Coordinates of C-alpha atoms and ligand atoms in Angstrom, one line a residue:
M25 CA 16.3 17.3 -6.7
N26 CA 16.6 14.6 -8.7
I27 CA 19.8 11.2 -9.4
D28 CA 21.1 10.9 -12.7
K29 CA 22.3 8.1 -14.3
N30 CA 26.3 8.5 -13.4
Q31 CA 25.5 8.9 -9.6
I32 CA 23.5 5.6 -9.6
A33 CA 26.5 3.8 -12.7
E34 CA 29.1 5.0 -10.2
H35 CA 27.2 3.7 -6.8
N36 CA 27.1 0.4 -8.8
Q37 CA 30.2 0.3 -10.1
Q38 CA 31.7 0.6 -6.1
L39 CA 29.5 -2.4 -5.2
M40 CA 29.1 -5.1 -8.6
A41 CA 31.9 -7.3 -8.1
A42 CA 30.3 -8.3 -4.6
H43 CA 26.7 -8.5 -6.1
Q44 CA 27.8 -10.7 -8.9
R45 CA 29.6 -13.2 -6.1
R46 CA 26.1 -13.1 -3.9
L47 CA 24.1 -13.7 -7.5
S48 CA 26.4 -16.1 -8.9
Q49 CA 25.9 -18.6 -5.5
V50 CA 22.6 -18.0 -5.5
I51 CA 21.4 -18.7 -9.6
D52 CA 23.7 -21.5 -8.9
Y53 CA 21.1 -23.5 -7.1
L54 CA 17.8 -21.4 -7.9
P55 CA 16.6 -23.0 -11.4
N56 CA 14.4 -20.9 -12.2
A57 CA 16.5 -17.2 -10.7
V58 CA 16.2 -15.4 -14.5
N59 CA 12.3 -15.6 -14.2
I60 CA 11.9 -14.8 -10.6
V61 CA 14.1 -11.3 -11.6
Q62 CA 11.9 -10.6 -14.4
K63 CA 8.8 -10.8 -12.4
L64 CA 10.4 -8.9 -9.9
V65 CA 11.3 -6.2 -12.7
D66 CA 7.9 -5.8 -13.8
F67 CA 6.4 -5.4 -10.1
Q68 CA 5.7 -1.9 -8.7
V69 CA 4.7 -0.6 -5.6
A70 CA 2.5 2.3 -5.1
I71 CA 3.3 5.0 -2.4
P72 CA 1.2 7.3 -0.5
S73 CA 1.1 10.8 -1.2
W74 CA 1.0 11.1 2.6
A75 CA 3.4 9.1 3.3
L76 CA 6.7 11.5 2.8
G77 CA 6.4 13.5 5.6
T78 CA 6.7 12.7 9.7
G79 CA 4.3 11.2 11.1
G80 CA 3.0 11.5 14.7
T81 CA 0.4 10.4 17.1
R82 CA -1.6 12.4 19.9
F83 CA 1.8 12.3 21.8
G84 CA 4.0 13.8 19.3
R85 CA 5.5 14.8 16.0
F86 CA 9.8 14.7 15.6
S87 CA 9.5 16.7 12.4
G88 CA 13.0 15.3 10.1
G89 CA 12.8 18.4 8.2
G90 CA 13.0 18.7 3.9
E91 CA 9.4 17.5 3.6
P92 CA 7.4 18.1 0.5
R93 CA 5.7 21.2 0.9
N94 CA 3.2 20.4 -2.1
L95 CA 2.2 17.8 -4.5
E96 CA 4.9 18.6 -6.8
E97 CA 7.2 18.0 -4.1
K98 CA 5.6 15.2 -2.9
I99 CA 5.9 13.3 -7.0
A100 CA 9.8 14.4 -7.1
D101 CA 9.9 12.8 -4.0
I102 CA 8.6 9.6 -5.2
G103 CA 10.5 10.5 -8.5
I104 CA 13.7 10.0 -5.8
L105 CA 12.3 6.5 -4.6
H106 CA 12.0 5.4 -8.0
A107 CA 14.6 6.7 -9.1
L108 CA 16.9 4.8 -6.5
N109 CA 14.6 1.2 -6.5
R110 CA 12.4 1.8 -10.1
S111 CA 9.8 -0.6 -8.2
S112 CA 7.9 2.5 -6.6
G113 CA 6.4 3.4 -10.3
A114 CA 2.9 4.7 -8.6
I115 CA 1.4 7.5 -6.4
S116 CA -1.9 7.1 -5.0
L117 CA -3.4 10.6 -3.8
H118 CA -5.3 11.5 -0.5
I119 CA -7.8 14.5 -1.7
P120 CA -8.4 16.9 -0.5
W121 CA -4.6 16.9 0.9
D122 CA -3.5 16.4 -2.2
I123 CA -6.3 18.3 -4.8
P124 CA -4.4 19.0 -8.0
K125 CA -4.8 22.9 -9.3
D126 CA -3.1 22.1 -12.7
Y127 CA -3.9 18.4 -14.4
A128 CA -1.9 18.7 -17.8
A129 CA 1.3 19.9 -15.3
I130 CA 0.5 16.9 -12.8
R131 CA 0.6 14.8 -14.9
A132 CA 3.7 15.8 -17.2
L133 CA 5.5 15.9 -13.6
A134 CA 4.9 12.7 -13.1
E135 CA 5.6 11.0 -16.2
E136 CA 9.1 13.4 -16.2
H137 CA 9.4 10.9 -13.2
G138 CA 8.2 7.4 -14.7
L139 CA 4.9 7.2 -12.0
A140 CA 1.4 6.3 -12.7
F141 CA -1.6 7.5 -10.6
D142 CA -2.6 4.6 -9.0
A143 CA -5.5 4.2 -6.5
M144 CA -7.8 7.8 -5.2
N145 CA -8.7 7.9 -2.1
S146 CA -11.4 9.9 -0.1
N147 CA -11.2 11.3 3.0
T148 CA -14.9 11.9 4.9
F149 CA -12.5 10.8 8.4
Q150 CA -12.0 14.8 9.1
D151 CA -14.3 17.9 8.8
Q152 CA -12.2 20.6 6.4
P153 CA -12.9 23.9 7.0
D154 CA -15.4 25.1 4.2
Q155 CA -17.3 21.9 5.1
A156 CA -21.1 23.0 5.5
L157 CA -21.7 19.1 8.0
S158 CA -19.6 17.4 10.5
Y159 CA -18.2 13.5 10.0
K160 CA -17.9 13.7 14.1
F161 CA -20.8 11.2 13.6
G162 CA -20.0 9.7 10.9
S163 CA -20.2 9.7 6.8
M164 CA -22.0 7.2 4.9
Q165 CA -23.2 6.0 8.1
H166 CA -24.8 9.3 9.0
V167 CA -28.5 9.0 11.1
D168 CA -29.0 12.8 8.7
K169 CA -29.4 12.2 5.2
A170 CA -27.7 15.8 4.1
V171 CA -25.0 13.9 5.7
R172 CA -24.2 10.9 3.7
R173 CA -25.3 12.9 0.5
Q174 CA -22.0 15.2 1.5
A175 CA -20.4 12.3 1.7
V176 CA -21.3 10.9 -1.5
E177 CA -20.4 14.0 -3.3
H178 CA -17.1 14.3 -1.9
N179 CA -16.7 10.4 -3.1
I180 CA -17.7 11.7 -6.8
E181 CA -15.3 14.6 -6.8
V182 CA -12.3 12.2 -5.7
I183 CA -13.2 10.0 -9.0
K184 CA -13.1 13.1 -11.1
H185 CA -9.9 13.9 -9.9
G186 CA -8.6 10.8 -10.6
V187 CA -10.2 10.7 -14.0
E188 CA -8.4 13.8 -15.2
L189 CA -5.2 12.3 -13.7
G190 CA -5.2 8.6 -15.7
S191 CA -5.8 6.7 -12.1
K192 CA -8.1 3.9 -12.7
S193 CA -10.0 2.8 -8.8
L194 CA -11.0 4.6 -5.5
T195 CA -10.3 3.6 -2.4
V196 CA -12.6 4.4 0.4
W197 CA -11.9 4.0 3.8
L198 CA -14.6 4.7 6.2
A199 CA -14.0 5.8 10.1
D200 CA -17.3 5.1 11.1
G201 CA -18.8 3.5 13.6
S202 CA -19.5 3.7 17.4
S203 CA -17.3 4.5 20.5
F204 CA -20.1 3.2 22.8
P205 CA -22.7 0.2 23.3
G206 CA -26.3 2.0 22.4
Q207 CA -24.8 4.5 20.3
L208 CA -25.9 3.1 16.7
N209 CA -28.4 1.3 15.4
F210 CA -25.8 -1.4 13.6
R211 CA -28.7 -2.5 10.6
K212 CA -29.6 0.4 10.3
A213 CA -25.6 2.0 9.8
F214 CA -25.0 -0.7 7.2
Q215 CA -27.8 0.1 5.6
N216 CA -27.2 4.2 5.1
T217 CA -23.6 3.3 4.4
L218 CA -24.3 0.4 1.5
E219 CA -26.9 2.8 0.5
S220 CA -24.8 6.1 0.4
L221 CA -21.5 3.5 -1.5
Q222 CA -24.2 2.9 -4.2
E223 CA -24.9 5.8 -5.4
V224 CA -20.6 6.2 -5.8
Y225 CA -20.5 3.1 -7.6
E226 CA -22.9 4.2 -9.9
A227 CA -20.8 7.1 -10.9
L228 CA -17.4 5.0 -11.1
P229 CA -16.2 5.2 -15.1
D230 CA -17.2 1.4 -16.7
D231 CA -13.4 0.9 -16.5
W232 CA -12.6 1.8 -13.0
K233 CA -12.5 -0.3 -9.2
M234 CA -13.7 0.6 -6.1
F235 CA -12.1 -0.9 -3.0
V236 CA -13.9 -0.9 0.4
E237 CA -10.7 -1.1 3.2
Y238 CA -11.7 -2.4 6.5
K239 CA -10.7 -1.5 10.2
A240 CA -11.4 -3.4 13.3
F241 CA -11.2 0.0 15.8
E242 CA -9.9 3.3 15.6
P243 CA -10.9 6.1 15.3
N244 CA -14.0 4.7 16.8
F245 CA -13.5 2.0 19.3
Y246 CA -17.1 -0.1 20.2
S247 CA -18.0 -1.1 16.3
T248 CA -16.5 0.0 13.4
T249 CA -19.3 -0.2 10.3
V250 CA -16.8 -1.8 8.0
G251 CA -15.1 -3.5 10.5
D252 CA -13.4 -7.1 8.9
W253 CA -13.1 -8.6 5.8
G254 CA -16.6 -10.4 6.2
Q255 CA -18.3 -7.0 6.4
S256 CA -16.1 -5.6 3.3
L257 CA -16.8 -8.7 0.8
L258 CA -20.4 -8.5 1.8
Y259 CA -20.3 -4.8 0.8
A260 CA -18.1 -5.6 -2.0
S261 CA -20.4 -8.5 -3.5
K262 CA -23.8 -6.0 -2.8
L263 CA -22.4 -3.5 -4.7
G264 CA -21.3 -4.8 -7.9
E265 CA -18.4 -6.4 -10.1
K266 CA -16.6 -3.4 -9.9
A267 CA -16.3 -3.8 -5.8
Y268 CA -13.4 -5.4 -3.9
T269 CA -12.4 -5.6 -0.7
L270 CA -8.8 -3.8 0.4
V271 CA -6.6 -5.0 3.0
D272 CA -4.7 -3.8 5.5
L273 CA -2.2 -4.9 7.0
G274 CA -2.8 -3.4 9.9
H275 CA -6.5 -3.1 10.1
H276 CA -6.9 -6.7 12.2
L277 CA -7.2 -7.9 15.5
P278 CA -4.1 -9.3 17.2
N279 CA -3.7 -12.7 15.9
A280 CA -6.0 -12.8 12.8
N281 CA -4.9 -15.2 10.0
I282 CA -4.0 -12.7 7.0
E283 CA -2.8 -15.0 4.4
Q284 CA -6.2 -17.2 5.1
I285 CA -8.3 -14.3 4.8
V286 CA -6.3 -13.0 1.3
A287 CA -6.9 -16.9 0.2
L288 CA -10.3 -16.8 0.9
L289 CA -10.8 -13.3 -1.0
L290 CA -8.9 -14.4 -3.9
M291 CA -11.0 -17.3 -4.4
E292 CA -14.2 -15.5 -4.4
G293 CA -12.7 -12.9 -6.9
K294 CA -13.4 -10.0 -4.7
L295 CA -9.4 -9.2 -3.6
G296 CA -8.9 -5.6 -4.7
G297 CA -5.6 -4.9 -3.2
F298 CA -3.2 -4.2 -0.3
H299 CA -1.9 -1.3 2.2
F300 CA 1.3 -2.8 2.9
N301 CA 2.7 -2.2 6.5
D302 CA 3.3 -3.5 9.4
S303 CA 2.7 -3.7 13.3
K304 CA 3.0 -5.2 16.9
Y305 CA -0.7 -4.3 18.2
G306 CA -3.0 -2.1 16.3
D307 CA -2.7 -0.2 13.6
D308 CA 0.9 1.2 13.7
D309 CA 1.6 1.5 10.1
L310 CA 5.0 0.6 10.5
T311 CA 7.4 -0.5 8.1
T312 CA 6.5 -3.6 5.7
G313 CA 7.9 -6.6 7.2
S314 CA 10.0 -5.3 10.4
I315 CA 7.5 -7.0 13.0
K316 CA 6.3 -10.6 10.9
P317 CA 8.5 -10.8 8.0
Y318 CA 7.2 -14.8 8.1
Q319 CA 3.2 -13.6 7.8
L320 CA 4.4 -11.1 5.1
F321 CA 6.1 -14.2 3.0
L322 CA 3.2 -16.1 3.9
I323 CA 0.5 -13.6 2.4
F324 CA 2.6 -13.7 -0.5
S325 CA 2.5 -17.5 -0.7
E326 CA -1.0 -17.3 -0.8
L327 CA -1.1 -14.6 -3.5
V328 CA 0.9 -16.6 -6.0
E329 CA -1.1 -19.7 -5.3
G330 CA -4.2 -18.5 -5.9
M331 CA -3.2 -15.5 -8.5
D332 CA -2.1 -18.2 -10.7
A333 CA -4.9 -20.5 -10.1
R334 CA -7.0 -17.6 -11.0
G335 CA -4.3 -17.1 -14.2
M336 CA -3.9 -13.4 -12.7
E337 CA -0.8 -11.3 -13.9
H338 CA 1.0 -10.4 -10.4
A339 CA 2.3 -7.3 -11.4
K340 CA -1.4 -6.2 -12.7
D341 CA -4.5 -7.3 -11.2
L342 CA -4.2 -6.3 -7.6
G343 CA -3.8 -2.7 -6.1
W344 CA 0.1 -3.1 -4.6
M345 CA 0.1 -0.1 -2.7
I346 CA 1.8 1.1 0.9
D347 CA 0.2 3.1 4.1
A348 CA 2.3 3.8 6.4
S349 CA 3.9 6.4 8.6
H350 CA 6.9 7.8 10.0
N351 CA 7.2 8.6 13.4
L352 CA 10.9 8.0 14.2
K353 CA 12.3 7.0 10.3
D354 CA 12.8 9.1 7.3
P355 CA 10.0 8.9 5.3
L356 CA 11.9 8.2 2.2
E357 CA 14.5 5.7 4.2
D358 CA 11.8 4.0 5.4
L359 CA 9.4 3.4 2.0
L360 CA 12.4 1.8 0.6
Q361 CA 12.9 -0.7 3.3
S362 CA 9.1 -1.5 2.6
V363 CA 9.6 -1.5 -1.3
E364 CA 12.5 -3.7 -0.9
A365 CA 10.4 -6.2 2.2
I366 CA 7.8 -6.8 -0.3
L367 CA 10.2 -8.0 -3.3
I368 CA 11.8 -10.2 -0.9
A369 CA 9.0 -11.6 0.1
Y370 CA 6.7 -12.2 -3.5
A371 CA 10.3 -13.8 -4.0
Q372 CA 11.1 -16.2 -1.4
A373 CA 6.8 -16.9 -2.4
L374 CA 8.0 -17.6 -5.9
L375 CA 10.4 -19.9 -5.0
V376 CA 8.0 -22.0 -3.1
D377 CA 8.2 -25.8 -4.5
R378 CA 3.8 -26.2 -5.4
A379 CA 4.1 -29.5 -6.6
A380 CA 6.5 -30.4 -3.4
L381 CA 3.6 -28.5 -1.0
Q382 CA 0.3 -30.2 -3.0
Q383 CA 1.9 -33.9 -2.3
A384 CA 2.9 -33.2 1.2
Q385 CA -0.8 -31.7 2.1
A386 CA -2.4 -34.3 0.3
A387 CA -0.4 -36.8 2.1
N388 CA -1.1 -34.8 5.5
D389 CA 2.5 -34.8 5.7
V390 CA 2.3 -31.5 8.1
V391 CA 6.4 -31.5 8.3
R392 CA 7.0 -31.6 5.1
A393 CA 4.6 -28.6 4.6
Q394 CA 6.6 -26.7 6.6
E395 CA 9.9 -27.9 5.6
V396 CA 9.3 -26.4 1.9
L397 CA 7.6 -23.6 3.4
Q398 CA 11.0 -22.2 4.9
E399 CA 12.8 -23.6 2.0
A400 CA 12.0 -20.6 0.3
F401 CA 11.5 -18.2 3.2
R402 CA 15.0 -19.2 4.4
T403 CA 16.5 -18.7 1.0
D404 CA 18.2 -15.3 0.8
V405 CA 16.6 -13.8 -2.3
R406 CA 18.3 -10.6 -1.9
P407 CA 20.9 -10.4 -5.3
L408 CA 17.6 -11.3 -6.5
V409 CA 16.1 -8.3 -5.7
A410 CA 19.7 -6.5 -6.1
E411 CA 19.8 -8.0 -9.9
A412 CA 16.1 -6.7 -10.8
R413 CA 17.4 -3.5 -10.0
L414 CA 20.2 -3.7 -11.8
R415 CA 18.7 -4.5 -15.0
A416 CA 16.0 -1.9 -14.3
G417 CA 18.6 1.0 -14.1
A418 CA 18.2 1.4 -10.5
A419 CA 21.0 1.4 -7.3
L420 CA 22.0 -1.4 -6.1
N421 CA 21.5 -0.3 -2.4
P422 CA 19.0 2.5 -2.6
I423 CA 19.5 3.3 1.2
Q424 CA 23.5 3.5 0.8
L425 CA 23.5 5.9 -2.0
F426 CA 20.7 7.8 -0.5
R427 CA 22.4 8.8 2.2
Q428 CA 25.7 9.1 -0.4
Q429 CA 24.4 11.6 -1.9
D430 CA 22.8 13.2 1.5
I431 CA 19.4 13.6 -0.2
R432 CA 18.0 14.9 2.8
G433 CA 20.2 17.3 3.5
K434 CA 19.7 18.4 0.1
L435 CA 15.9 18.3 0.4
I436 CA 16.4 20.6 4.3
R437 CA 18.6 23.3 2.3
E438 CA 16.3 23.7 -0.2
R439 CA 13.0 23.6 1.8
G440 CA 13.8 24.0 5.4
T441 CA 13.8 21.9 8.5
K442 CA 10.2 23.5 9.6
T443 CA 7.9 22.1 6.5
V444 CA 5.4 20.0 7.1
A445 CA 3.8 17.7 4.2
T446 CA -0.1 17.2 4.0
G447 CA -1.0 13.9 5.7
L448 CA -0.9 11.7 8.3
Ligands
LRH513 C1 -6.9 4.3 7.9 C2 -5.7 4.4 6.6 C3 -6.7 4.5 4.4 C4 -6.2 5.8 5.0 C5 -5.7 6.4 6.0 C6 -4.1 7.1 5.0 O1 -6.3 3.9 8.7 O2 -5.4 3.3 6.8 O3 -6.0 3.4 4.3 O4 -7.1 7.1 4.3 O5 -5.3 5.6 6.6
MN514 MN1 -5.2 1.9 5.2

């Protein structure tokens, strides 16, 4: 099911007067508003193919119905998101949950929806039915060379799928680790993992990147072999210039200063990209900006400052991806909220008066420094984000139009209530 331009135009017509009133108020006192709107139009967030159905926990899963049954329907669902906000212009596939059967057909379908293929994701954290050797005790860290070999071959297969689709990067997240003291030799686990990643690295096409995603805990609960930014940076530095770290916001220990981690990885030229979500306790995979919006703003403030310092292009030079799981909300509404929160944090970060902040920092004027940051954070940039959508041909209020058009209802009538999308 598609959303056609007339539905969007009619929706925008209803909201235009109120939007223009709000926009004119903001534009009056924001000198670089037009420049910010263009940056928002250019900023695209990749949608995870594994987050278009209802997520669950070990305690239960409450399906909402109308979930995509195959890769084609997942691309169509992301097409709906992109039609509504024109900021979701890429899909990130997870193998083997989304193995494309016909590359040309899948590329053509994605193109029809204006979607590119972002990072490919490998999976050596589950045993597949036809798999020879188990990953119960890890994959690339495994004491058995044959298991490590199997994991390397899987990642090389994932690269091959990505090359066929036009993707330019591979994300490797390893669940590897241990749950009890004494279970693992940390040094050997690191060296086995590095040796295995090196074999995958050598299979990367010249213009590809490899993202090494770290995580503090789960599914292992004593040690994780790529457990924090330092370990990920160690791997990426030893692997070579095509290897980078990937920051999943939910993969940190409580109260970690993620914006400082981002600033340092960017300074080292080893920050590859993000998995945006939010959390209060562990890897909760909640809606981006729903729990700690100020942290998200501070992260984008470091990104803007650090990327400008390196002359990097905001929209293109880092991997912007969402990684979430929807236990309670409609997956598409949840993703629309996440994209909105990311664009709001980015717009606020673009508002920071960098000269005034540097002046305050140079003078150790702590109060002034905070005032400069919070002036930007406390600015309502939603009219700018809405104006960016309007200029890009999207809906002024995506969730309102999603509901007015009863999109979920139509998907349920088309697909039924019991369909289950592959993924988490
Ligand atoms: C691990 C992770 C990783 C994905 C998975 C779906 O927690 O963040 O990025 O492979 O979620
Ligand atoms: Mn992730």
